[in-house]
Tab-separated table of C-alpha atoms in Angstrom:
chain	number	residue	atom	x	y	z
A	1082	UNK	CA	144.599	-30.903	-164.005
A	1083	UNK	CA	139.785	-32.597	-169.234
A	1084	UNK	CA	136.950	-31.503	-171.008
A	1085	UNK	CA	136.161	-32.129	-174.664
A	1086	UNK	CA	133.458	-30.423	-176.731
A	1087	UNK	CA	130.164	-32.234	-176.341
A	1088	UNK	CA	128.934	-34.033	-179.424
A	1089	UNK	CA	125.605	-33.128	-180.922
A	1090	UNK	CA	122.818	-34.933	-178.980
A	1091	UNK	CA	120.459	-37.284	-180.804
A	1092	UNK	CA	117.618	-34.740	-181.274
A	1093	UNK	CA	119.833	-32.548	-183.478
A	1094	UNK	CA	121.488	-35.361	-185.459
A	1095	UNK	CA	120.859	-34.979	-189.219
A	1096	UNK	CA	119.106	-37.658	-191.207
A	1097	UNK	CA	121.541	-40.163	-192.695
A	1098	UNK	CA	122.329	-39.702	-196.415
A	1099	UNK	CA	122.831	-42.665	-198.765
A	1100	UNK	CA	126.131	-44.411	-198.172
A	1101	UNK	CA	127.824	-43.419	-201.456
A	1102	UNK	CA	126.782	-39.795	-201.108
A	1103	UNK	CA	128.106	-39.715	-197.538
A	1104	UNK	CA	131.446	-41.061	-198.798
A	1105	UNK	CA	131.652	-38.377	-201.479
A	1106	UNK	CA	130.890	-35.594	-199.012
A	1107	UNK	CA	133.377	-36.987	-196.512
A	1108	UNK	CA	136.145	-36.964	-199.121
A	1109	UNK	CA	135.535	-33.301	-199.916
A	1110	UNK	CA	135.386	-32.392	-196.220
A	1111	UNK	CA	138.669	-34.132	-195.479
A	1112	UNK	CA	140.462	-32.342	-198.292
A	1113	UNK	CA	139.138	-28.926	-197.270
A	1114	UNK	CA	139.832	-29.426	-193.597
A	1115	UNK	CA	143.406	-30.485	-194.327
A	1116	UNK	CA	143.970	-27.409	-196.493
A	1117	UNK	CA	142.459	-24.911	-194.026
A	1118	UNK	CA	143.757	-26.274	-190.728
A	1119	UNK	CA	147.113	-27.798	-191.403
A	1120	UNK	CA	148.495	-25.161	-193.753
A	1121	UNK	CA	152.095	-26.024	-194.510
A	1122	UNK	CA	151.951	-29.191	-192.430
A	1123	UNK	CA	151.920	-32.411	-194.398
A	1124	UNK	CA	148.371	-33.691	-194.710
A	1125	UNK	CA	147.262	-37.107	-195.920
A	1126	UNK	CA	145.832	-37.231	-199.412
A	1127	UNK	CA	142.047	-37.528	-199.347
A	1128	UNK	CA	140.588	-40.827	-200.311
A	1129	UNK	CA	139.174	-40.864	-203.825
A	1130	UNK	CA	135.418	-40.630	-204.186
A	1131	UNK	CA	133.964	-44.104	-204.677
A	1132	UNK	CA	132.634	-44.756	-208.165
A	1133	UNK	CA	128.850	-45.153	-208.403
A	1134	UNK	CA	127.442	-48.649	-208.607
A	1135	UNK	CA	126.847	-50.027	-212.114
A	1136	UNK	CA	123.108	-50.079	-211.507
A	1137	UNK	CA	122.904	-46.423	-210.403
A	1138	UNK	CA	121.109	-44.113	-212.821
A	1139	UNK	CA	123.234	-41.325	-214.408
A	1140	UNK	CA	120.797	-38.739	-213.057
A	1141	UNK	CA	121.307	-39.950	-209.475
A	1142	UNK	CA	125.079	-39.806	-209.884
A	1143	UNK	CA	124.908	-36.299	-211.340
A	1144	UNK	CA	122.687	-35.171	-208.471
A	1145	UNK	CA	125.099	-36.534	-205.866
A	1146	UNK	CA	128.059	-34.949	-207.664
A	1147	UNK	CA	126.309	-31.570	-207.866
A	1148	UNK	CA	125.440	-31.681	-204.196
A	1149	UNK	CA	129.035	-32.517	-203.270
A	1150	UNK	CA	130.296	-29.601	-205.402
A	1151	UNK	CA	127.802	-27.309	-203.693
A	1152	UNK	CA	129.123	-28.320	-200.285
A	1153	UNK	CA	132.700	-27.766	-201.490
A	1154	UNK	CA	131.866	-24.282	-202.783
A	1155	UNK	CA	130.141	-23.339	-199.531
A	1156	UNK	CA	133.077	-24.550	-197.483
A	1157	UNK	CA	135.617	-22.805	-199.708
A	1158	UNK	CA	134.054	-19.435	-198.865
A	1159	UNK	CA	133.813	-20.195	-195.143
A	1160	UNK	CA	136.387	-18.876	-192.693
A	1161	UNK	CA	139.331	-21.263	-192.285
A	1162	UNK	CA	138.887	-23.339	-189.143
A	1163	UNK	CA	141.292	-22.691	-186.262
A	1164	UNK	CA	142.719	-25.663	-184.417
A	1165	UNK	CA	140.580	-24.866	-181.395
A	1166	UNK	CA	137.250	-24.555	-183.241
A	1167	UNK	CA	134.544	-27.128	-182.641
A	1168	UNK	CA	134.922	-28.325	-186.242
A	1169	UNK	CA	138.638	-28.999	-185.798
A	1170	UNK	CA	140.032	-32.508	-185.410
A	1171	UNK	CA	140.577	-33.925	-181.949
A	1172	UNK	CA	144.325	-33.837	-182.560
A	1173	UNK	CA	146.807	-33.527	-185.383
A	1174	UNK	CA	150.495	-34.096	-185.929
A	1175	UNK	CA	152.537	-30.896	-186.153
A	1176	UNK	CA	154.780	-32.499	-188.742
A	1177	UNK	CA	156.689	-29.945	-190.820
A	1178	UNK	CA	154.610	-26.873	-190.048
A	1179	UNK	CA	156.560	-23.694	-190.831
A	1180	UNK	CA	156.514	-22.228	-187.308
A	1181	UNK	CA	157.580	-25.573	-185.843
A	1182	UNK	CA	160.491	-25.851	-188.269
A	1183	UNK	CA	161.569	-22.276	-187.466
A	1184	UNK	CA	161.447	-23.093	-183.768
A	1185	UNK	CA	163.518	-26.240	-184.350
A	1186	UNK	CA	166.170	-24.204	-186.153
A	1187	UNK	CA	166.332	-21.706	-183.267
A	1188	UNK	CA	166.665	-24.420	-180.640
A	1189	UNK	CA	169.336	-26.259	-182.584
A	1190	UNK	CA	171.387	-23.101	-183.081
A	1191	UNK	CA	170.978	-21.714	-179.550
A	1192	UNK	CA	171.604	-24.980	-177.728
A	1193	UNK	CA	174.070	-26.647	-180.058
A	1194	UNK	CA	171.766	-29.547	-180.906
A	1195	UNK	CA	171.558	-31.456	-184.151
A	1196	UNK	CA	168.882	-29.724	-186.213
A	1197	UNK	CA	167.689	-32.910	-187.900
A	1198	UNK	CA	167.238	-34.531	-184.471
A	1199	UNK	CA	165.236	-31.566	-183.161
A	1200	UNK	CA	163.025	-31.545	-186.252
A	1201	UNK	CA	162.474	-35.279	-185.933
A	1202	UNK	CA	161.414	-34.965	-182.282
A	1203	UNK	CA	158.995	-32.107	-182.964
A	1204	UNK	CA	157.555	-33.711	-186.088
A	1205	UNK	CA	155.769	-36.331	-183.996
A	1206	UNK	CA	154.193	-33.855	-181.557
A	1207	UNK	CA	150.395	-33.838	-181.593
A	1208	UNK	CA	148.018	-30.988	-180.834
A	1209	UNK	CA	145.856	-32.066	-177.876
A	1210	UNK	CA	142.546	-30.224	-177.345
A	1211	UNK	CA	142.316	-31.683	-173.831
A	1212	UNK	CA	145.488	-29.801	-172.928
A	1213	UNK	CA	144.135	-26.544	-174.369
A	1214	UNK	CA	140.953	-27.030	-172.370
A	1215	UNK	CA	142.673	-27.903	-169.106
A	1216	UNK	CA	144.947	-24.853	-169.140
A	1217	UNK	CA	141.978	-22.478	-169.048
A	1218	UNK	CA	141.246	-20.748	-165.703
A	1219	UNK	CA	138.511	-21.971	-163.404
A	1220	UNK	CA	135.059	-20.446	-163.965
A	1221	UNK	CA	134.560	-17.110	-162.240
A	1222	UNK	CA	132.500	-17.021	-159.074
A	1223	UNK	CA	133.901	-20.152	-157.405
A	1224	UNK	CA	134.731	-19.160	-153.831
A	1225	UNK	CA	138.095	-20.196	-152.401
A	1226	UNK	CA	137.831	-22.557	-149.466
A	1227	UNK	CA	140.955	-23.429	-147.504
A	1228	UNK	CA	139.140	-25.922	-145.261
A	1229	UNK	CA	137.931	-27.931	-148.274
A	1230	UNK	CA	141.283	-27.644	-150.045
A	1231	UNK	CA	143.093	-28.829	-146.923
A	1232	UNK	CA	140.770	-31.802	-146.501
A	1233	UNK	CA	141.577	-33.034	-150.002
A	1234	UNK	CA	145.257	-33.477	-149.057
A	1235	UNK	CA	145.406	-34.100	-145.316
A	1236	UNK	CA	143.424	-37.332	-145.340
A	1237	UNK	CA	144.140	-40.934	-144.229
A	1238	UNK	CA	145.093	-42.514	-147.563
A	1239	UNK	CA	147.579	-39.823	-148.501
A	1240	UNK	CA	149.060	-39.818	-145.002
A	1241	UNK	CA	149.423	-43.598	-145.085
A	1242	UNK	CA	151.177	-43.451	-148.454
A	1243	UNK	CA	153.419	-40.648	-147.186
A	1244	UNK	CA	154.485	-42.551	-144.101
A	1245	UNK	CA	155.270	-45.614	-146.188
A	1246	UNK	CA	157.369	-43.531	-148.594
A	1247	UNK	CA	159.150	-41.710	-145.763
A	1248	UNK	CA	160.034	-44.990	-144.054
A	1249	UNK	CA	161.445	-46.395	-147.305
A	1250	UNK	CA	163.632	-43.324	-147.901
A	1251	UNK	CA	164.390	-42.144	-144.374
A	1252	UNK	CA	168.167	-42.297	-144.788
A	1253	UNK	CA	168.143	-40.190	-147.958
A	1254	UNK	CA	165.720	-37.684	-146.451
A	1255	UNK	CA	168.007	-37.270	-143.436
A	1256	UNK	CA	171.059	-36.912	-145.669
A	1257	UNK	CA	169.336	-34.241	-147.757
A	1258	UNK	CA	168.442	-32.346	-144.601
A	1259	UNK	CA	172.075	-32.360	-143.538
A	1260	UNK	CA	173.199	-31.123	-146.951
A	1261	UNK	CA	170.490	-28.587	-147.785
A	1262	UNK	CA	168.807	-27.811	-144.463
A	1263	UNK	CA	165.375	-28.834	-145.807
A	1264	UNK	CA	163.521	-31.089	-143.313
A	1265	UNK	CA	162.106	-34.476	-144.373
A	1266	UNK	CA	158.520	-33.462	-143.640
A	1267	UNK	CA	158.676	-30.604	-146.147
A	1268	UNK	CA	160.053	-32.817	-148.923
A	1269	UNK	CA	157.459	-35.479	-148.102
A	1270	UNK	CA	154.694	-32.860	-148.061
A	1271	UNK	CA	155.637	-31.571	-151.510
A	1272	UNK	CA	155.721	-35.065	-153.037
A	1273	UNK	CA	152.360	-35.851	-151.445
A	1274	UNK	CA	150.612	-32.737	-152.712
A	1275	UNK	CA	152.249	-32.790	-156.144
A	1276	UNK	CA	151.719	-36.414	-157.115
A	1277	UNK	CA	150.231	-38.454	-154.222
A	1278	UNK	CA	153.590	-40.259	-153.953
A	1279	UNK	CA	153.736	-41.188	-157.601
A	1280	UNK	CA	150.075	-42.107	-158.047
A	1281	UNK	CA	149.168	-38.938	-159.985
A	1282	UNK	CA	152.035	-37.848	-162.232
A	1283	UNK	CA	149.955	-37.184	-165.360
A	1284	UNK	CA	149.346	-39.252	-168.471
A	1285	UNK	CA	149.953	-36.718	-171.244
A	1286	UNK	CA	152.945	-37.017	-173.493
A	1287	UNK	CA	155.042	-34.071	-172.340
A	1288	UNK	CA	156.006	-33.367	-175.947
A	1289	UNK	CA	152.338	-33.032	-176.939
A	1290	UNK	CA	151.395	-30.888	-173.946
A	1291	UNK	CA	154.241	-28.432	-174.428
A	1292	UNK	CA	153.839	-28.250	-178.222
A	1293	UNK	CA	150.104	-27.567	-177.904
A	1294	UNK	CA	150.690	-24.714	-175.468
A	1295	UNK	CA	153.736	-23.402	-177.321
A	1296	UNK	CA	152.284	-23.271	-180.832
A	1297	UNK	CA	148.501	-23.156	-180.300
A	1298	UNK	CA	147.884	-21.580	-176.890
A	1299	UNK	CA	144.120	-21.244	-176.461
A	1300	UNK	CA	142.370	-17.904	-176.640
A	1301	UNK	CA	140.336	-16.700	-173.679
A	1302	UNK	CA	143.163	-16.111	-171.204
A	1303	UNK	CA	146.487	-14.262	-171.136
A	1304	UNK	CA	148.831	-15.684	-173.751
A	1305	UNK	CA	151.614	-17.761	-172.183
A	1306	UNK	CA	152.880	-19.333	-175.378
A	1307	UNK	CA	156.315	-17.710	-174.904
A	1308	UNK	CA	156.665	-19.428	-171.533
A	1309	UNK	CA	155.748	-22.805	-172.978
A	1310	UNK	CA	158.080	-22.366	-175.942
A	1311	UNK	CA	160.839	-21.814	-173.403
A	1312	UNK	CA	159.776	-24.958	-171.542
A	1313	UNK	CA	159.630	-26.955	-174.787
A	1314	UNK	CA	163.143	-25.731	-175.586
A	1315	UNK	CA	164.346	-26.856	-172.130
A	1316	UNK	CA	162.580	-30.193	-172.549
A	1317	UNK	CA	164.340	-30.919	-175.835
A	1318	UNK	CA	167.694	-30.042	-174.280
A	1319	UNK	CA	167.001	-32.367	-171.341
A	1320	UNK	CA	165.997	-35.197	-173.684
A	1321	UNK	CA	169.224	-34.713	-175.638
A	1322	UNK	CA	171.331	-34.715	-172.482
A	1323	UNK	CA	169.572	-37.794	-171.113
A	1324	UNK	CA	169.535	-39.617	-174.454
A	1325	UNK	CA	165.743	-39.881	-174.481
A	1326	UNK	CA	163.269	-39.697	-177.323
A	1327	UNK	CA	161.001	-36.732	-176.618
A	1328	UNK	CA	157.802	-38.716	-177.174
A	1329	UNK	CA	158.525	-41.227	-174.398
A	1330	UNK	CA	157.996	-39.087	-171.264
A	1331	UNK	CA	154.575	-38.526	-169.735
A	1332	UNK	CA	153.501	-35.815	-167.340
A	1333	UNK	CA	150.825	-33.269	-166.522
A	1334	UNK	CA	148.740	-31.278	-168.996
A	1335	UNK	CA	151.143	-28.365	-168.414
A	1336	UNK	CA	154.248	-30.473	-169.057
A	1337	UNK	CA	155.324	-31.103	-165.443
A	1338	UNK	CA	157.356	-34.272	-164.945
A	1339	UNK	CA	157.693	-37.019	-162.356
A	1340	UNK	CA	156.948	-37.315	-158.651
A	1341	UNK	CA	157.962	-33.728	-157.857
A	1342	UNK	CA	156.237	-32.389	-161.016
A	1343	UNK	CA	159.211	-30.346	-162.207
A	1344	UNK	CA	158.805	-28.231	-165.309
A	1345	UNK	CA	161.623	-28.896	-167.807
A	1346	UNK	CA	163.445	-25.641	-167.007
A	1347	UNK	CA	163.469	-26.558	-163.321
A	1348	UNK	CA	164.713	-30.001	-164.269
A	1349	UNK	CA	167.710	-28.450	-166.003
A	1350	UNK	CA	168.419	-25.905	-163.247
A	1351	UNK	CA	167.686	-27.697	-159.984
A	1352	UNK	CA	167.407	-31.461	-160.480
A	1353	UNK	CA	170.153	-33.519	-158.837
A	1354	UNK	CA	171.612	-36.913	-159.657
A	1355	UNK	CA	171.551	-37.726	-155.945
A	1356	UNK	CA	172.335	-41.425	-156.325
A	1357	UNK	CA	175.243	-40.708	-158.723
A	1358	UNK	CA	174.139	-43.162	-161.410
A	1359	UNK	CA	174.647	-40.708	-164.260
A	1360	UNK	CA	170.947	-39.903	-164.772
A	1361	UNK	CA	168.291	-37.785	-163.073
A	1362	UNK	CA	165.286	-40.023	-162.404
A	1363	UNK	CA	162.179	-38.176	-161.224
A	1364	UNK	CA	159.824	-41.017	-162.152
A	1365	UNK	CA	161.039	-43.592	-159.646
A	1366	UNK	CA	160.319	-41.739	-156.408
A	1367	UNK	CA	163.778	-42.337	-154.942
A	1368	UNK	CA	166.973	-40.456	-154.161
A	1369	UNK	CA	166.904	-38.106	-157.155
A	1370	UNK	CA	163.396	-36.911	-156.244
A	1371	UNK	CA	164.474	-36.098	-152.694
A	1372	UNK	CA	167.726	-34.426	-153.644
A	1373	UNK	CA	166.098	-32.403	-156.430
A	1374	UNK	CA	163.322	-31.011	-154.217
A	1375	UNK	CA	165.773	-30.148	-151.439
A	1376	UNK	CA	168.086	-28.515	-153.987
A	1377	UNK	CA	165.197	-26.472	-155.383
A	1378	UNK	CA	164.140	-25.198	-151.961
A	1379	UNK	CA	167.675	-24.370	-150.851
A	1380	UNK	CA	168.414	-22.527	-154.093
A	1381	UNK	CA	165.301	-20.407	-153.581
A	1382	UNK	CA	166.403	-19.306	-150.121
A	1383	UNK	CA	165.268	-21.915	-147.611
A	1384	UNK	CA	166.779	-21.150	-144.196
A	1385	UNK	CA	167.695	-24.038	-141.944
A	1386	UNK	CA	165.660	-24.327	-138.705
A	1387	UNK	CA	163.608	-21.197	-139.430
A	1388	UNK	CA	159.863	-21.514	-138.623
A	1389	UNK	CA	157.529	-21.489	-141.611
A	1390	UNK	CA	154.538	-19.634	-140.170
A	1391	UNK	CA	152.699	-18.629	-137.008
A	1392	UNK	CA	148.924	-18.756	-136.517
A	1393	UNK	CA	147.448	-15.273	-136.379
A	1394	UNK	CA	144.285	-13.363	-135.674
A	1395	UNK	CA	143.600	-10.241	-137.756
A	1396	UNK	CA	143.057	-6.723	-136.435
A	1397	UNK	CA	139.468	-5.839	-135.590
A	1398	UNK	CA	139.715	-2.645	-137.611
A	1399	UNK	CA	138.763	-3.414	-141.250
A	1400	UNK	CA	141.239	-0.966	-142.771
A	1401	UNK	CA	144.131	-2.231	-140.638
A	1402	UNK	CA	143.206	-5.794	-141.617
A	1403	UNK	CA	143.102	-4.882	-145.307
A	1404	UNK	CA	146.509	-3.189	-145.069
A	1405	UNK	CA	148.085	-6.304	-143.531
A	1406	UNK	CA	146.432	-8.697	-145.990
A	1407	UNK	CA	147.862	-6.615	-148.836
A	1408	UNK	CA	151.342	-7.680	-147.647
A	1409	UNK	CA	150.345	-11.309	-148.336
A	1410	UNK	CA	153.171	-13.854	-148.772
A	1411	UNK	CA	156.084	-11.405	-148.909
A	1412	UNK	CA	157.906	-11.448	-145.567
A	1413	UNK	CA	158.664	-7.754	-145.031
A	1414	UNK	CA	157.109	-6.829	-141.679
A	1415	UNK	CA	158.477	-7.135	-138.153
A	1416	UNK	CA	156.351	-8.963	-135.610
A	1417	UNK	CA	156.139	-5.685	-133.715
A	1418	UNK	CA	154.557	-4.049	-136.761
A	1419	UNK	CA	151.893	-6.754	-136.898
A	1420	UNK	CA	151.009	-6.444	-133.243
A	1421	UNK	CA	151.031	-2.642	-133.438
A	1422	UNK	CA	148.486	-2.904	-136.260
A	1423	UNK	CA	146.240	-5.001	-134.010
A	1424	UNK	CA	147.124	-8.525	-135.164
A	1425	UNK	CA	147.294	-11.152	-132.432
A	1426	UNK	CA	150.085	-13.749	-132.504
A	1427	UNK	CA	151.089	-16.648	-130.214
A	1428	UNK	CA	153.834	-16.153	-127.631
A	1429	UNK	CA	156.321	-18.109	-129.787
A	1430	UNK	CA	156.056	-15.465	-132.476
A	1431	UNK	CA	156.881	-12.589	-130.140
A	1432	UNK	CA	160.486	-13.739	-129.820
A	1433	UNK	CA	160.898	-14.141	-133.585
A	1434	UNK	CA	163.276	-11.498	-134.921
A	1435	UNK	CA	162.796	-12.172	-138.651
A	1436	UNK	CA	160.372	-10.704	-141.146
A	1437	UNK	CA	156.858	-12.029	-141.775
A	1438	UNK	CA	153.989	-11.572	-144.174
A	1439	UNK	CA	150.277	-11.724	-143.392
A	1440	UNK	CA	148.293	-14.328	-145.317
A	1441	UNK	CA	144.522	-14.645	-145.550
A	1442	UNK	CA	143.080	-18.044	-146.482
A	1443	UNK	CA	139.412	-17.794	-147.366
A	1444	UNK	CA	136.986	-20.460	-146.171
A	1445	UNK	CA	133.963	-19.895	-148.375
A	1446	UNK	CA	131.179	-18.424	-146.286
A	1447	UNK	CA	133.034	-19.133	-143.015
A	1448	UNK	CA	135.556	-16.700	-141.479
A	1449	UNK	CA	139.004	-16.759	-143.125
A	1450	UNK	CA	142.117	-18.351	-141.617
A	1451	UNK	CA	145.137	-16.101	-141.080
A	1452	UNK	CA	148.828	-16.896	-140.704
A	1453	UNK	CA	152.000	-14.859	-140.376
A	1454	UNK	CA	154.332	-16.461	-142.917
A	1455	UNK	CA	158.111	-16.226	-142.590
A	1456	UNK	CA	160.573	-16.103	-145.472
A	1457	UNK	CA	160.472	-19.919	-145.513
A	1458	UNK	CA	156.737	-19.746	-146.202
A	1459	UNK	CA	157.546	-17.520	-149.163
A	1460	UNK	CA	160.098	-20.085	-150.390
A	1461	UNK	CA	157.436	-22.813	-150.413
A	1462	UNK	CA	155.298	-20.603	-152.660
A	1463	UNK	CA	158.191	-20.482	-155.157
A	1464	UNK	CA	157.375	-24.119	-155.876
A	1465	UNK	CA	153.763	-23.177	-156.618
A	1466	UNK	CA	152.620	-19.559	-156.470
A	1467	UNK	CA	149.772	-20.131	-154.008
A	1468	UNK	CA	149.431	-19.644	-150.267
A	1469	UNK	CA	146.818	-22.423	-150.234
A	1470	UNK	CA	149.311	-24.786	-151.848
A	1471	UNK	CA	152.042	-23.801	-149.389
A	1472	UNK	CA	149.799	-24.401	-146.393
A	1473	UNK	CA	148.695	-27.782	-147.747
A	1474	UNK	CA	152.337	-28.841	-148.160
A	1475	UNK	CA	153.272	-27.665	-144.662
A	1476	UNK	CA	150.280	-29.234	-142.945
A	1477	UNK	CA	150.581	-32.545	-144.775
A	1478	UNK	CA	154.244	-32.623	-143.774
A	1479	UNK	CA	153.328	-31.894	-140.157
A	1480	UNK	CA	150.755	-34.700	-140.165
A	1481	UNK	CA	153.341	-37.120	-141.558
A	1482	UNK	CA	155.883	-36.075	-138.944
A	1483	UNK	CA	153.363	-36.765	-136.161
A	1484	UNK	CA	152.623	-40.218	-137.558
A	1485	UNK	CA	156.318	-41.023	-137.944
A	1486	UNK	CA	156.846	-40.181	-134.283
A	1487	UNK	CA	154.376	-42.835	-133.208
A	1488	UNK	CA	155.432	-46.414	-132.476
A	1489	UNK	CA	154.526	-48.697	-135.419
A	1490	UNK	CA	152.124	-50.676	-133.244
A	1491	UNK	CA	150.237	-47.509	-132.377
A	1492	UNK	CA	149.657	-46.415	-135.971
A	1493	UNK	CA	146.069	-46.747	-137.188
A	1494	UNK	CA	146.400	-45.721	-140.820
A	1495	UNK	CA	144.312	-46.732	-143.777
A	1496	UNK	CA	146.138	-48.714	-146.411
A	1497	UNK	CA	147.275	-46.623	-149.415
């Protein structure tokens, strides 16, 4: 969760210049681009312009030289290219850019890290245009569709992989439930939605992703560079604690790590060395993944044995429906308040004495789906701020629990 600028199609490709002239122009372009884009960052010296062949006429050489100087003059008066412009390089090394060095000094001082080590880690970070592109919001006008979203996660291959993973880690899942109160199906649902049980953990260098968003957050959406600078700071601290080189860990385009897709700050706050081997391993899919997810949910207020949601039907009155939908994921209404407003709930919900919210899940052109979410539903959205995400996690977990209850001989699951 990668789009690159399209190259110029053949009809608009310029005619090819003579080889030596192309080399001269390329040298000038490299030098100018390095000066305008990289600023204080160290840039490679441009290659020298090849000397003309002995047989070339002086007039031809002078013409080529004049043309190259004309291009240089034109470029020198042009606006300096930003790293996100179409003319910018696909990526570049941050090196010793002034803002990066200032950030390194802050991190070293605030977190008690060796400044030279921090500078060394950041020096190798690369700007990645694919990251800048991927962080942009989806195009406007795309209708939300819970039914389609659900179908992408609650499907045979993911369920088969989830059952296999659950069976392999059943003892740890049960132990985590005893310690934190978080049921196995919820942990399994989160791992399945986040990373397809380790199949989709991301292939960006986390250092590159976080540096790109921290120092060159793309224009066109609200600026979140401060958030990503904080995450880059947390990532460097984690690497120092774990004894890792920052350029060795891969994750999502937003810098999320491992099977549970923890951001670095969550890694520092909530991750657990559940197998007591001295390291937190979120890439192996084992005990630390389970313990860390359960720890995260419990810390955010998960209540043992509390239902997550109840199916609901909205009031017939449009205004009453709109008032309830405005409550959304925040559990602050009594069941009696919902029913008094005209919402219809199953009998099991009538005996529930906790607070609920009222969530609308749109289904494109079809009627929406409604649920009354408890405080545990709200906790699931703390993992990812989306009611669609929370419902996918809960329903995948429920599907896995049903399959686990079947005798092995009765299971008819597709192979992962």
